[in-house]
XYZ file of N, CA and C in Angstrom:
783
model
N 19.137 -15.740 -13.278
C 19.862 -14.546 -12.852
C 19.245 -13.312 -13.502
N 19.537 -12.202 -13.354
C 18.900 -10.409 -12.799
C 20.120 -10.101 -13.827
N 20.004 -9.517 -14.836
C 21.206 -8.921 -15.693
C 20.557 -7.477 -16.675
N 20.894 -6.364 -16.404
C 20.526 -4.915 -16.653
C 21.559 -4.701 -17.938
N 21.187 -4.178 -18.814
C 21.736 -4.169 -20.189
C 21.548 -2.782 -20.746
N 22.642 -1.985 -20.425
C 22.416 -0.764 -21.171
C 20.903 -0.073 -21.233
N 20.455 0.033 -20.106
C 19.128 0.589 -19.756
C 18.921 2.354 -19.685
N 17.737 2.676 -20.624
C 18.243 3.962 -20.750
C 16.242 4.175 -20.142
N 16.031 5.358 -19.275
C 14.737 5.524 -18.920
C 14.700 6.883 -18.783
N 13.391 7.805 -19.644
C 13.045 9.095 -19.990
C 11.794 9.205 -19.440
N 11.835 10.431 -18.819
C 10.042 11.173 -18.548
C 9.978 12.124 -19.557
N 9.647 12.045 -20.732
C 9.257 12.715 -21.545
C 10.640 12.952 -22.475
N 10.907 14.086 -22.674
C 12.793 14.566 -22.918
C 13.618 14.826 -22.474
N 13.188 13.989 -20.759
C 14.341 14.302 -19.919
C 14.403 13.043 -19.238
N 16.102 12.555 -19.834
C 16.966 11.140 -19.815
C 16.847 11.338 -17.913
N 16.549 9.669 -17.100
C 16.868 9.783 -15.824
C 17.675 8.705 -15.999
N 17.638 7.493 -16.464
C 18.374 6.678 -15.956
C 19.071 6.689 -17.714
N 20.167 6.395 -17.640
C 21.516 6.856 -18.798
C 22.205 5.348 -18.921
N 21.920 4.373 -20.040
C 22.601 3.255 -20.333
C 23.449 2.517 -19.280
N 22.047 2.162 -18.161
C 22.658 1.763 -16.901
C 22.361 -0.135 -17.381
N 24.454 -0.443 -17.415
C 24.258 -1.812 -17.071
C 24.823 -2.077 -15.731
N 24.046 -3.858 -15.227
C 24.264 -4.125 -14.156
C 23.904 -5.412 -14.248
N 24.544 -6.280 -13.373
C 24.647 -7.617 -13.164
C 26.024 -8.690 -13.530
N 25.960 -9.566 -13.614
C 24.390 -10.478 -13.113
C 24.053 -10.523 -11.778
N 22.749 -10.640 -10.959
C 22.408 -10.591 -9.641
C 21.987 -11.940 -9.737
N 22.277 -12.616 -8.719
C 21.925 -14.073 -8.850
C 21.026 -14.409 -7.737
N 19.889 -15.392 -7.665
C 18.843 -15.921 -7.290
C 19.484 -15.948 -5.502
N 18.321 -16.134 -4.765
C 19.006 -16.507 -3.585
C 19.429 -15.006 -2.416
N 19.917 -14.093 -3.235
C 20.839 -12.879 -2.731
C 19.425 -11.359 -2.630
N 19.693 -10.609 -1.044
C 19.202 -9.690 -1.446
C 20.289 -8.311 -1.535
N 19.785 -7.468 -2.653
C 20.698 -6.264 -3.307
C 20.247 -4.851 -2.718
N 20.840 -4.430 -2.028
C 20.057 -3.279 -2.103
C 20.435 -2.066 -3.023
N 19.521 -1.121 -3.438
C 19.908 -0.091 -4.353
C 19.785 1.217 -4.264
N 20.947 1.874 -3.412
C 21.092 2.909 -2.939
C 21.434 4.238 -3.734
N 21.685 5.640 -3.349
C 21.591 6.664 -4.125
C 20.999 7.782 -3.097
N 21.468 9.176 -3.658
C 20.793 10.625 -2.945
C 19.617 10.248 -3.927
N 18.480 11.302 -3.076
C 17.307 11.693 -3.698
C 17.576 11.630 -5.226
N 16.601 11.579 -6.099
C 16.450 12.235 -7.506
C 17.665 11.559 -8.351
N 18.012 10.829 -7.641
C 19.157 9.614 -8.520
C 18.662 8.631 -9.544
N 17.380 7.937 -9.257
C 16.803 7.608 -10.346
C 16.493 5.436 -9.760
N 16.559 5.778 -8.531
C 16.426 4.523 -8.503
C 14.946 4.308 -8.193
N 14.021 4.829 -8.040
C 12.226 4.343 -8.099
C 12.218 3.899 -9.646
N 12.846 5.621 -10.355
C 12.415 5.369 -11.740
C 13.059 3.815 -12.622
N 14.185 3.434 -11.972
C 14.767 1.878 -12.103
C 14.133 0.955 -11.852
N 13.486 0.804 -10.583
C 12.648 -0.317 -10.364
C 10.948 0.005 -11.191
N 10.470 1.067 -11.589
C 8.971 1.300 -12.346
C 9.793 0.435 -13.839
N 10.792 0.751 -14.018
C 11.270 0.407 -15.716
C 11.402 -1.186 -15.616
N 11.958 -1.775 -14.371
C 11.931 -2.954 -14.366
C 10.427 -3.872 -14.411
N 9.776 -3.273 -13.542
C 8.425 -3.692 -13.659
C 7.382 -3.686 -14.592
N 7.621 -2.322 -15.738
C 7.061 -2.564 -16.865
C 6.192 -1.163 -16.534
N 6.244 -0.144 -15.701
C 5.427 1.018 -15.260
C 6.089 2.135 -15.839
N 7.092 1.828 -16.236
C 7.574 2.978 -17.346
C 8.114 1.866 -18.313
N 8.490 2.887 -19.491
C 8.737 2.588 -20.914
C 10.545 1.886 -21.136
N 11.178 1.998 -21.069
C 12.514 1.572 -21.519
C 12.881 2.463 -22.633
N 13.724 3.511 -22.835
C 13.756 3.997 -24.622
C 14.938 3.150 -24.823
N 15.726 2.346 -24.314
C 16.698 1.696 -24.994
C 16.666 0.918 -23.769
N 17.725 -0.434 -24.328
C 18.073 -1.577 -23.488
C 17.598 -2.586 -22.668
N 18.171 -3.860 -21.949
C 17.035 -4.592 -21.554
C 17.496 -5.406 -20.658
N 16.214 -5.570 -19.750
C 16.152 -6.691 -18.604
C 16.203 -8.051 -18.639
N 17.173 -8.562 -18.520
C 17.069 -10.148 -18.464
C 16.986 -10.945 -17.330
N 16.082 -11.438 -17.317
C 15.500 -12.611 -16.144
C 15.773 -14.304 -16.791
N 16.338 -14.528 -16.337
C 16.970 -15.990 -17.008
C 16.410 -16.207 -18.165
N 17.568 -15.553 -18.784
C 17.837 -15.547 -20.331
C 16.438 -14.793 -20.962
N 15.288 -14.075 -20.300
C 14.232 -13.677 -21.046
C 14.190 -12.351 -20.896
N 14.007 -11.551 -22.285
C 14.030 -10.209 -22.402
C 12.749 -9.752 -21.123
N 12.684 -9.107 -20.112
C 11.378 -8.332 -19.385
C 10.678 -7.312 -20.518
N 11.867 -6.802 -21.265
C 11.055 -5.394 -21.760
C 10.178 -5.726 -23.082
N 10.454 -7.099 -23.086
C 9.706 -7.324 -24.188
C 8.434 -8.237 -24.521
N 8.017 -8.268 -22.830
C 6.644 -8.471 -22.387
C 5.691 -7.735 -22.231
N 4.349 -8.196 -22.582
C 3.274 -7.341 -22.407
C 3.476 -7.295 -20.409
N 2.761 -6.193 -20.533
C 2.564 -6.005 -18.688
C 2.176 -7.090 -17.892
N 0.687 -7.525 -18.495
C 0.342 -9.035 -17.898
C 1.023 -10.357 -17.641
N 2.181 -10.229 -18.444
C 2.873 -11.322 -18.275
C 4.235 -11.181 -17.530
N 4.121 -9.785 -17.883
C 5.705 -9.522 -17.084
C 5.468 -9.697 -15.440
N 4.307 -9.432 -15.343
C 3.672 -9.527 -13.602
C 3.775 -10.565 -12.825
N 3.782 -11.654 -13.843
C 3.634 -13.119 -13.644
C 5.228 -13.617 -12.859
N 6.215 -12.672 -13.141
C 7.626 -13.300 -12.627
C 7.788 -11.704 -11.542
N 7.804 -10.764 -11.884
C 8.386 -9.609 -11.406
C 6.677 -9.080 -10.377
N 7.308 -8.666 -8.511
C 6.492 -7.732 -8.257
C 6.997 -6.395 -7.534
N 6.398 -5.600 -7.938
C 6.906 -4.263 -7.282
C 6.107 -3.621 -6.383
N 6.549 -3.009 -4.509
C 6.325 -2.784 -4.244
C 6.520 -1.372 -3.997
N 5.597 -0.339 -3.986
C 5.937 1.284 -4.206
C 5.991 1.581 -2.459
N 6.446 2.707 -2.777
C 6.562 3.386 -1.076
C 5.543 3.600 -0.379
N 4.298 3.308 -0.734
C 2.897 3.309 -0.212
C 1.619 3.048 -0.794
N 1.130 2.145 0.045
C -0.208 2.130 -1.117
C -1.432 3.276 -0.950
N -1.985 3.019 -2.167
C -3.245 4.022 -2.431
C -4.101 4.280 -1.011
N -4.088 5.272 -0.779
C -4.733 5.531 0.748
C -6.733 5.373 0.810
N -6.887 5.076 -0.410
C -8.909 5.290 0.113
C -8.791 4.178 -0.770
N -8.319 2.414 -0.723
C -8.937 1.367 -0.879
C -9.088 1.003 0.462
N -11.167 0.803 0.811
C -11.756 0.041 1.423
C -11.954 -1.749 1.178
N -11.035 -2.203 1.240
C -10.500 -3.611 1.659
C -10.441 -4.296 2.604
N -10.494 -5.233 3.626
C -10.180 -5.635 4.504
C -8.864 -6.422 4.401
N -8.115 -6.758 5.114
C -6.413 -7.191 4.967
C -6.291 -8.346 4.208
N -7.458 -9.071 4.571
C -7.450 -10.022 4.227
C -8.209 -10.811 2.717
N -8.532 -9.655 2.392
C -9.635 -9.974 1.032
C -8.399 -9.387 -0.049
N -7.602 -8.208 0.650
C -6.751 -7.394 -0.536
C -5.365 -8.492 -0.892
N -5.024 -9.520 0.501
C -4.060 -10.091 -0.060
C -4.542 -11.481 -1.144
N -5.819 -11.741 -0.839
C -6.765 -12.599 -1.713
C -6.316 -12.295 -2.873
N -6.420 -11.032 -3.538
C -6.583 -10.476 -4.962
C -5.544 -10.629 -5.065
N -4.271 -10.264 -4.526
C -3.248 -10.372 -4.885
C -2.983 -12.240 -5.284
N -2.977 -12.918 -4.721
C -2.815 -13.894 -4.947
C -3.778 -14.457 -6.669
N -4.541 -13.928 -6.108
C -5.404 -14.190 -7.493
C -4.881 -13.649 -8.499
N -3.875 -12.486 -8.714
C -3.557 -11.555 -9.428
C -2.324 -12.316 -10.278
N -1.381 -13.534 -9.435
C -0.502 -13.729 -9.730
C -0.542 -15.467 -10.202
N -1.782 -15.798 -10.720
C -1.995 -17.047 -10.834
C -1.927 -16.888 -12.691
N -0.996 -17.770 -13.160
C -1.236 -17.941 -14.641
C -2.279 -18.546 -15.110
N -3.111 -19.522 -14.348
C -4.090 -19.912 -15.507
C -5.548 -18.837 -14.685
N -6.224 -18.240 -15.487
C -7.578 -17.136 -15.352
C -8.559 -18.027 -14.860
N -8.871 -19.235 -14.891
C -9.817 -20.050 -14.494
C -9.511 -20.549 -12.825
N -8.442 -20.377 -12.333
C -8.383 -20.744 -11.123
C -8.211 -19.572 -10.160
N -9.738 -19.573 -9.742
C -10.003 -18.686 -8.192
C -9.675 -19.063 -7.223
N -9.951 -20.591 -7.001
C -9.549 -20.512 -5.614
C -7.759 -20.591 -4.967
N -8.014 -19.746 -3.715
C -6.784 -19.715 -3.000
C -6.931 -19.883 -1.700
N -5.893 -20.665 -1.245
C -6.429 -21.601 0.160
C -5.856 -20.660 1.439
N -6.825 -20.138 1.827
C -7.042 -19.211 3.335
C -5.674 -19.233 4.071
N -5.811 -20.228 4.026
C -4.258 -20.602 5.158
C -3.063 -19.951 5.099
N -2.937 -20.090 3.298
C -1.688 -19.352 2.812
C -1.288 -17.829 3.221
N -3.031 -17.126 3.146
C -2.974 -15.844 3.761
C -2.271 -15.826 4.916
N -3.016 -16.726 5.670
C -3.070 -16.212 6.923
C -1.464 -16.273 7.334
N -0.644 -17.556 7.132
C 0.636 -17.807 7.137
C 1.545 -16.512 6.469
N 1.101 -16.063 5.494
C 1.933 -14.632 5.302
C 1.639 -13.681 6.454
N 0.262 -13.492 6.756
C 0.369 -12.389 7.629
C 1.082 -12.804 8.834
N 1.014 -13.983 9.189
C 1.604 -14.437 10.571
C 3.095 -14.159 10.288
N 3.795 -14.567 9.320
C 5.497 -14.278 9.072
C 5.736 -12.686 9.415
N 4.593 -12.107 9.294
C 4.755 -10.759 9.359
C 4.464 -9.753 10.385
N 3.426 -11.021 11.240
C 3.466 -10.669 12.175
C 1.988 -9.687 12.643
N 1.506 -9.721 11.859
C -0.157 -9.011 11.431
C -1.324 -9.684 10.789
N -1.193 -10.972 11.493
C -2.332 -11.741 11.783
C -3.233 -11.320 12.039
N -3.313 -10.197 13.228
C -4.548 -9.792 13.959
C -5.440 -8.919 13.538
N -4.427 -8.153 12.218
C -4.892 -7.281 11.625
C -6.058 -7.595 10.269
N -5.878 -9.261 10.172
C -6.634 -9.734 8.701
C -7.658 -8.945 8.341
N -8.475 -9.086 9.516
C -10.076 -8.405 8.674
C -10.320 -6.870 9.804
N -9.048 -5.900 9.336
C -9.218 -4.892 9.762
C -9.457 -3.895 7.880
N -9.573 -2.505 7.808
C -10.007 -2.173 6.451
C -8.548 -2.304 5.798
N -8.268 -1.864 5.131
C -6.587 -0.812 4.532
C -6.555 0.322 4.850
N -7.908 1.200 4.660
C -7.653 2.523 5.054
C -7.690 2.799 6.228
N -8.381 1.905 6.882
C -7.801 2.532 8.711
C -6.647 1.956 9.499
N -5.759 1.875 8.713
C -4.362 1.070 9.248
C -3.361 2.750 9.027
N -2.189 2.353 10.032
C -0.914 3.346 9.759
C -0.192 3.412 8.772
N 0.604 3.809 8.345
C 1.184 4.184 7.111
C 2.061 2.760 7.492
N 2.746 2.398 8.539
C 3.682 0.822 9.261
C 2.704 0.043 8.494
N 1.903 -0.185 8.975
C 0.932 -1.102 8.667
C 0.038 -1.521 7.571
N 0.077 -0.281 6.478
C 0.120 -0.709 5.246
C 1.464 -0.963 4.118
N 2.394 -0.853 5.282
C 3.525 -1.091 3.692
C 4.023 -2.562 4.527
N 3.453 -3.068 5.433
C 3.358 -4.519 5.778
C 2.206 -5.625 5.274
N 1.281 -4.532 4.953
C 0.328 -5.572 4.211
C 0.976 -5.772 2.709
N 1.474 -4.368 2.645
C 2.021 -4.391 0.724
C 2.917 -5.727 0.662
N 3.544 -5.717 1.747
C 5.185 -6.909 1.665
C 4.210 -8.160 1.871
N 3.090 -8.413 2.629
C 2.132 -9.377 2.613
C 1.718 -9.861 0.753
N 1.177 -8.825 0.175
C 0.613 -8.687 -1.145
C 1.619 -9.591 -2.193
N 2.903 -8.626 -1.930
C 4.062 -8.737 -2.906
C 4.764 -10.479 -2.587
N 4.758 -10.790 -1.291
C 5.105 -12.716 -1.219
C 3.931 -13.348 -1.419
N 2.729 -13.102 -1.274
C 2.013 -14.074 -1.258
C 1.720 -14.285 -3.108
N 2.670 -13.616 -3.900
C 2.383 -13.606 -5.035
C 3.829 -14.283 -5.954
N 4.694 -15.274 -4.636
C 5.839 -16.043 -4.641
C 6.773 -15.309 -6.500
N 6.851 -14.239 -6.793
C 7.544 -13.894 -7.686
C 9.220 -14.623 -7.812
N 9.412 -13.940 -9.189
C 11.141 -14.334 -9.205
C 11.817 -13.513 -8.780
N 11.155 -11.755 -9.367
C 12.243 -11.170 -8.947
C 11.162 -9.943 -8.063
N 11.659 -9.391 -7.014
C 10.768 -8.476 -6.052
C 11.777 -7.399 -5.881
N 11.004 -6.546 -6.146
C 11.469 -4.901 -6.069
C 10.948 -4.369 -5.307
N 11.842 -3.225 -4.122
C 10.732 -2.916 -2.839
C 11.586 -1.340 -2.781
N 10.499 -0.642 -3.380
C 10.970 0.812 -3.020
C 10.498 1.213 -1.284
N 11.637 1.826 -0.499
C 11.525 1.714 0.906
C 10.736 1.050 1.424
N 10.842 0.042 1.313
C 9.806 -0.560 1.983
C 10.144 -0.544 3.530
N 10.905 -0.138 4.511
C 11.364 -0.124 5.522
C 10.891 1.911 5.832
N 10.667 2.478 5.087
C 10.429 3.919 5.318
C 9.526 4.335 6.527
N 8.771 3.773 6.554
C 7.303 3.766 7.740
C 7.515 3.302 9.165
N 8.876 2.545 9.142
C 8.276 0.938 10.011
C 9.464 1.770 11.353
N 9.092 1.152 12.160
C 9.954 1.353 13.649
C 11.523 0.435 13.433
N 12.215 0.682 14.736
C 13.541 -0.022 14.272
C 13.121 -1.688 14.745
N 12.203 -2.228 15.210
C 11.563 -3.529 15.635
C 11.579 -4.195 14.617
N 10.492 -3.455 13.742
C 9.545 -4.044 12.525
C 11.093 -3.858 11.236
N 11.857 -2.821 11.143
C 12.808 -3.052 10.261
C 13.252 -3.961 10.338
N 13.843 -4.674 11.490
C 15.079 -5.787 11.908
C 13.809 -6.984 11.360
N 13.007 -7.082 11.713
C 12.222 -7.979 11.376
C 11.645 -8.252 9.925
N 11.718 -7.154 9.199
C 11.339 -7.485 7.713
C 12.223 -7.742 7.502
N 13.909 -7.078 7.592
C 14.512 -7.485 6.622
C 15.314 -8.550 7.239
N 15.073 -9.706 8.050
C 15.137 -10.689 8.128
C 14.137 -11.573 7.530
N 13.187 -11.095 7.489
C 12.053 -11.749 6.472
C 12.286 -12.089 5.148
N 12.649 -10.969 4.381
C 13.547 -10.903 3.453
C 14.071 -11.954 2.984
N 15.017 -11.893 3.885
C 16.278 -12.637 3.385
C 15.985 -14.059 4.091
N 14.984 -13.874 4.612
C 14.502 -16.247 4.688
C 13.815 -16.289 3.065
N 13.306 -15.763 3.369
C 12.246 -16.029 1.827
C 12.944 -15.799 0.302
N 14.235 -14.832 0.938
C 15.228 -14.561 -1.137
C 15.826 -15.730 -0.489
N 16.104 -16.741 0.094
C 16.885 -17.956 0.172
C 16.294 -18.714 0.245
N 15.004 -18.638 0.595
C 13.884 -20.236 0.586
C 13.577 -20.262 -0.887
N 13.293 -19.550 -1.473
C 12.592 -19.024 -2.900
C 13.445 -19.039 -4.045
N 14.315 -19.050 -4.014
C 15.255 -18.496 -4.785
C 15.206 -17.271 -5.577
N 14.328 -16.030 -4.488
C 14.198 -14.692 -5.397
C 15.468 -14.283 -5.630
N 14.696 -12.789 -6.770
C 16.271 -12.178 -6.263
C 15.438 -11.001 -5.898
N 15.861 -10.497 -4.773
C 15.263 -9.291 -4.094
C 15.939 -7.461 -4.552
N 15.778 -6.910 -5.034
C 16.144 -5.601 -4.855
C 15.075 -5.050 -4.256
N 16.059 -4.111 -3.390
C 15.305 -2.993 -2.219
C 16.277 -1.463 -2.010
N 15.379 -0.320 -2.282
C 15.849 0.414 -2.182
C 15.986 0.642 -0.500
N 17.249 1.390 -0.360
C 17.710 1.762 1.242
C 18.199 3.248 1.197
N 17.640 3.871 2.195
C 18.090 5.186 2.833
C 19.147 4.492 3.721
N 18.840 4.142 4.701
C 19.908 3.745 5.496
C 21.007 2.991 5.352
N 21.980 3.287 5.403
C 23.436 2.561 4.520
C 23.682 1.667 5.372
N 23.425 1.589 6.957
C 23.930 0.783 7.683
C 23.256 -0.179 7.633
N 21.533 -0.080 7.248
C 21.625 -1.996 6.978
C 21.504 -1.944 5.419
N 21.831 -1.318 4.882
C 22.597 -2.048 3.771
C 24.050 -2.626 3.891
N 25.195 -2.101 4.575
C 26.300 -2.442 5.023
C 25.842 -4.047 5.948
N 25.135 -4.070 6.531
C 25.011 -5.770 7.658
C 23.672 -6.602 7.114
N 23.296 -5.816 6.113
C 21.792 -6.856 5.901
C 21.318 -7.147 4.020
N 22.163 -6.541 3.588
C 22.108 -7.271 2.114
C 23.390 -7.873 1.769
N 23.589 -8.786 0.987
C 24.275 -9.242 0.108
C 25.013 -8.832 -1.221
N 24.469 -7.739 -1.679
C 25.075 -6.910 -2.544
C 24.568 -5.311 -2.642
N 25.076 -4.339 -3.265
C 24.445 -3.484 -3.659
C 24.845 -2.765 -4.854
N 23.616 -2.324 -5.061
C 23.984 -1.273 -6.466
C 24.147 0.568 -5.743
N 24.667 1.103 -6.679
C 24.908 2.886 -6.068
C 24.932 3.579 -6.978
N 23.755 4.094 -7.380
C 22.957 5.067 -8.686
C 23.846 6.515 -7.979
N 24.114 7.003 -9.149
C 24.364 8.840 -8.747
C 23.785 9.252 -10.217
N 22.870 10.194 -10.201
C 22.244 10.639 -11.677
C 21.707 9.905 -12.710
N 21.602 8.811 -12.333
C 20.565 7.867 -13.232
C 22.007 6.627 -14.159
N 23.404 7.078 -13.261
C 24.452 5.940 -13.641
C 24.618 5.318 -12.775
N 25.548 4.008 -13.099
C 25.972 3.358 -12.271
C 27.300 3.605 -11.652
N 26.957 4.041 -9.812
C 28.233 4.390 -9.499
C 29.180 3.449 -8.798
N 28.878 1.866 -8.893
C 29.359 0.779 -8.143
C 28.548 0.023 -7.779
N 28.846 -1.339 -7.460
C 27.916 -3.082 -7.498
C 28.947 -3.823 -7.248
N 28.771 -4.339 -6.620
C 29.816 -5.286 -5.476
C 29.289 -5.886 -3.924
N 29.919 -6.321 -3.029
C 29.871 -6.395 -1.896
C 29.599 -4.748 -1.175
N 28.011 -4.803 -0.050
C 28.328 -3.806 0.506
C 29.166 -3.510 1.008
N 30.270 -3.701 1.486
C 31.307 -3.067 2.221
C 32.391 -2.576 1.035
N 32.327 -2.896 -0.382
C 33.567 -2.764 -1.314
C 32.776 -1.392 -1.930
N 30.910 -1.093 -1.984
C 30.463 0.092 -2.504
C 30.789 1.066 -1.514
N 30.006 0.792 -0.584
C 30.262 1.722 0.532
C 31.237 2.412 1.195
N 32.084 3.229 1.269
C 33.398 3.932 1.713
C 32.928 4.943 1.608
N 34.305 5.654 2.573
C 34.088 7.020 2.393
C 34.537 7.517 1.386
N 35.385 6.822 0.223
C 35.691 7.573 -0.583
C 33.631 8.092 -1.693
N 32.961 6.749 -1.679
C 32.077 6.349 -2.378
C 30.880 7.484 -1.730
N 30.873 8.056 -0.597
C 30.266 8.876 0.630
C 30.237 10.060 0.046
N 31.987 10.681 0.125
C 32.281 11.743 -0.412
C 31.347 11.808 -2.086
N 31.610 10.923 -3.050
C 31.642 11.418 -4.660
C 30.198 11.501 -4.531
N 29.525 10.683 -3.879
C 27.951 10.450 -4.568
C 26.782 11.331 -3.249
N 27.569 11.196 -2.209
C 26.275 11.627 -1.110
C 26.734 13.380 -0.639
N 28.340 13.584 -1.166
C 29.053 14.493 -0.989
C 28.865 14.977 1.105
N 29.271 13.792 1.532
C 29.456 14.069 3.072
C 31.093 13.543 3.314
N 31.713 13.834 4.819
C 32.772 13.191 4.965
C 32.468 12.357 6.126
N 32.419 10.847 5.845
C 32.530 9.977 6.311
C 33.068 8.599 6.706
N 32.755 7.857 7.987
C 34.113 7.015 8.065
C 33.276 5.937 7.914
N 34.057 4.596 8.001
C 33.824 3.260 7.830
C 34.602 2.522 9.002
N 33.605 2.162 10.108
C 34.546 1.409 10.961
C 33.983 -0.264 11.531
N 34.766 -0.575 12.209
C 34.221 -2.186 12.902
C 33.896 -1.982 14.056
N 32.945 -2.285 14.700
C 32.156 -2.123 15.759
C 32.889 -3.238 16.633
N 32.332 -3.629 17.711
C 33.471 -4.576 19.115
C 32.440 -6.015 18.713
N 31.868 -5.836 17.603
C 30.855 -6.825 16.981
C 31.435 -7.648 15.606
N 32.383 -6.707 15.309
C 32.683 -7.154 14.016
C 32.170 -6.616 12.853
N 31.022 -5.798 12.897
C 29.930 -5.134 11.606
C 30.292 -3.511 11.345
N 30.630 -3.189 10.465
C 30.995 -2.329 9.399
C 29.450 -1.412 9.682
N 30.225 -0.037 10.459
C 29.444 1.088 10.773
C 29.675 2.175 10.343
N 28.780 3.439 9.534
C 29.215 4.340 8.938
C 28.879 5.365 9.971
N 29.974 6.122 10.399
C 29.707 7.533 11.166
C 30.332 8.292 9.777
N 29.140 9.758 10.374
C 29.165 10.678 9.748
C 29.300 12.108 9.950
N 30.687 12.824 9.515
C 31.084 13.868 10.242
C 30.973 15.261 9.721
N 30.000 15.006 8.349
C 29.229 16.520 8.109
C 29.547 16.295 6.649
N 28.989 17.654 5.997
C 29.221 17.681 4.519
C 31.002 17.958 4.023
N 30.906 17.380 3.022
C 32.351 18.071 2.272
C 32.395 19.538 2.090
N 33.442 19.857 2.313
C 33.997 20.974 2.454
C 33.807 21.461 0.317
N 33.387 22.575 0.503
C 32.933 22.668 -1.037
C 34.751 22.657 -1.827
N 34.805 22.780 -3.097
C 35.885 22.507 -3.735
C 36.361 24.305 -3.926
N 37.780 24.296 -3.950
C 38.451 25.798 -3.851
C 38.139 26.219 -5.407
């Protein structure tokens, strides 16, 4: 299990994330981790990964401190995917998810990695065809699908995916994050993913977290974070929560809050 312990994270002398605990998140489940802009949830998942510092508190991954791994090893359980990759690596699709795989092997003496495996990620993903196209001449869609390629084929414990849905059409969304969630249940990851969109966080994760200013503003069932009361305090809009003729919990949204008298 995923258990956040009084986590405190600084850019220099200015506190973003403020003795944020959270958990336990348990294996199996994906979380998503929502928030307005400048809330502090990238800077949450860089601290989890070991890309920023921690000035206080700590990550536990079944029963093992994260923050108190060197980087190299912390890599070995945890991968993080950023909102885009580096735009001028000349790679072909299929050589970059190579490295990755290579990247995530504990013993240094074993190179080889068996082709197939690639290719079977890209096929789940649906960009097979793309193997031996470069990185840099792909769409912005199409490289944060190779990234989600990179980040499984490197079978982690715990996977962190800043938007990873930001780029992609509403096709390719429905389709990753069904991807997702075969693989946090085949695997027993535990997935956090940051979401703009509340509505599939409301029908397509299993839990969520809700940062406002670098705290924790609620973790529960999406439908128990999500309200309009939770709308109003943190996103400051007035909005409703209803059931569709489907049964699924839809957020309409009927403008900002009215400022305070």
């Amino acid at each position: 299990m995923l258990q956040i312990q009084d986590l405190s994270v600084a850019y220099g002398r200015r506190p973003i994330i403020h003795q944020l605990s959270a958990g336990p998140l348990m294996p199996g489940r994906v979380v998503s981790l929502l928030g307005p802009n400048g809330s502090g949830k990238s800077t949450l998942l860089k601290a989890m990964a070991g890309l920023l510092k921690a000035s206080h508190g700590q990550v536990m991954l079944d029963g093992q401190d994260l923050t108190r791994l060197t980087f190299e090893r912390r890599a070995q359980h945890v991968v993080y995917l950023p909102q885009s990759l580096p735009a001028a690596v000349h790679l072909r699709v299929f050589e970059s998810v190579m490295v990755a795989a290579r990247a995530s092997d504990l013993d240094p003496q074993a190179q080889a990695v068996d082709p197939q495996r690639i290719l079977e990620v890209l096929g789940r993903l649906g960009i097979e065809h793309l193997a031996m196209h470069y990185l840099d001449q792909l769409s912005g869609g199409q490289k944060q699908l190779v990234g989600l390629a990179q980040a499984l084929i490197r079978k982690p414990r715990l996977l962190l995916l800043d938007e990873p849905l930001s780029a992609l059409d509403l096709n390719y969304q429905c389709h990753v994050m069904d991807l997702l969630t075969q693989e946090t249940r085949d695997h027993g990851l535990t997935t956090l993913i940051v979401l703009h969109d509340l509505n599939i966080a409301l029908q397509r994760s299993d839990e969520a977290l809700l940062i406002r200013a670098g705290e924790l503003a609620g973790h529960g069932r999406p439908d128990e974070v999500i309200t309009a009361e939770s709308l109003a305090q943190v996103y400051e809009v007035s909005a409703r929560v209803e059931t569709c003729s489907r049964g699924l919990a839809h957020i309409l949204i009927d403008g900002l809050c009215a400022p305070a008298s």
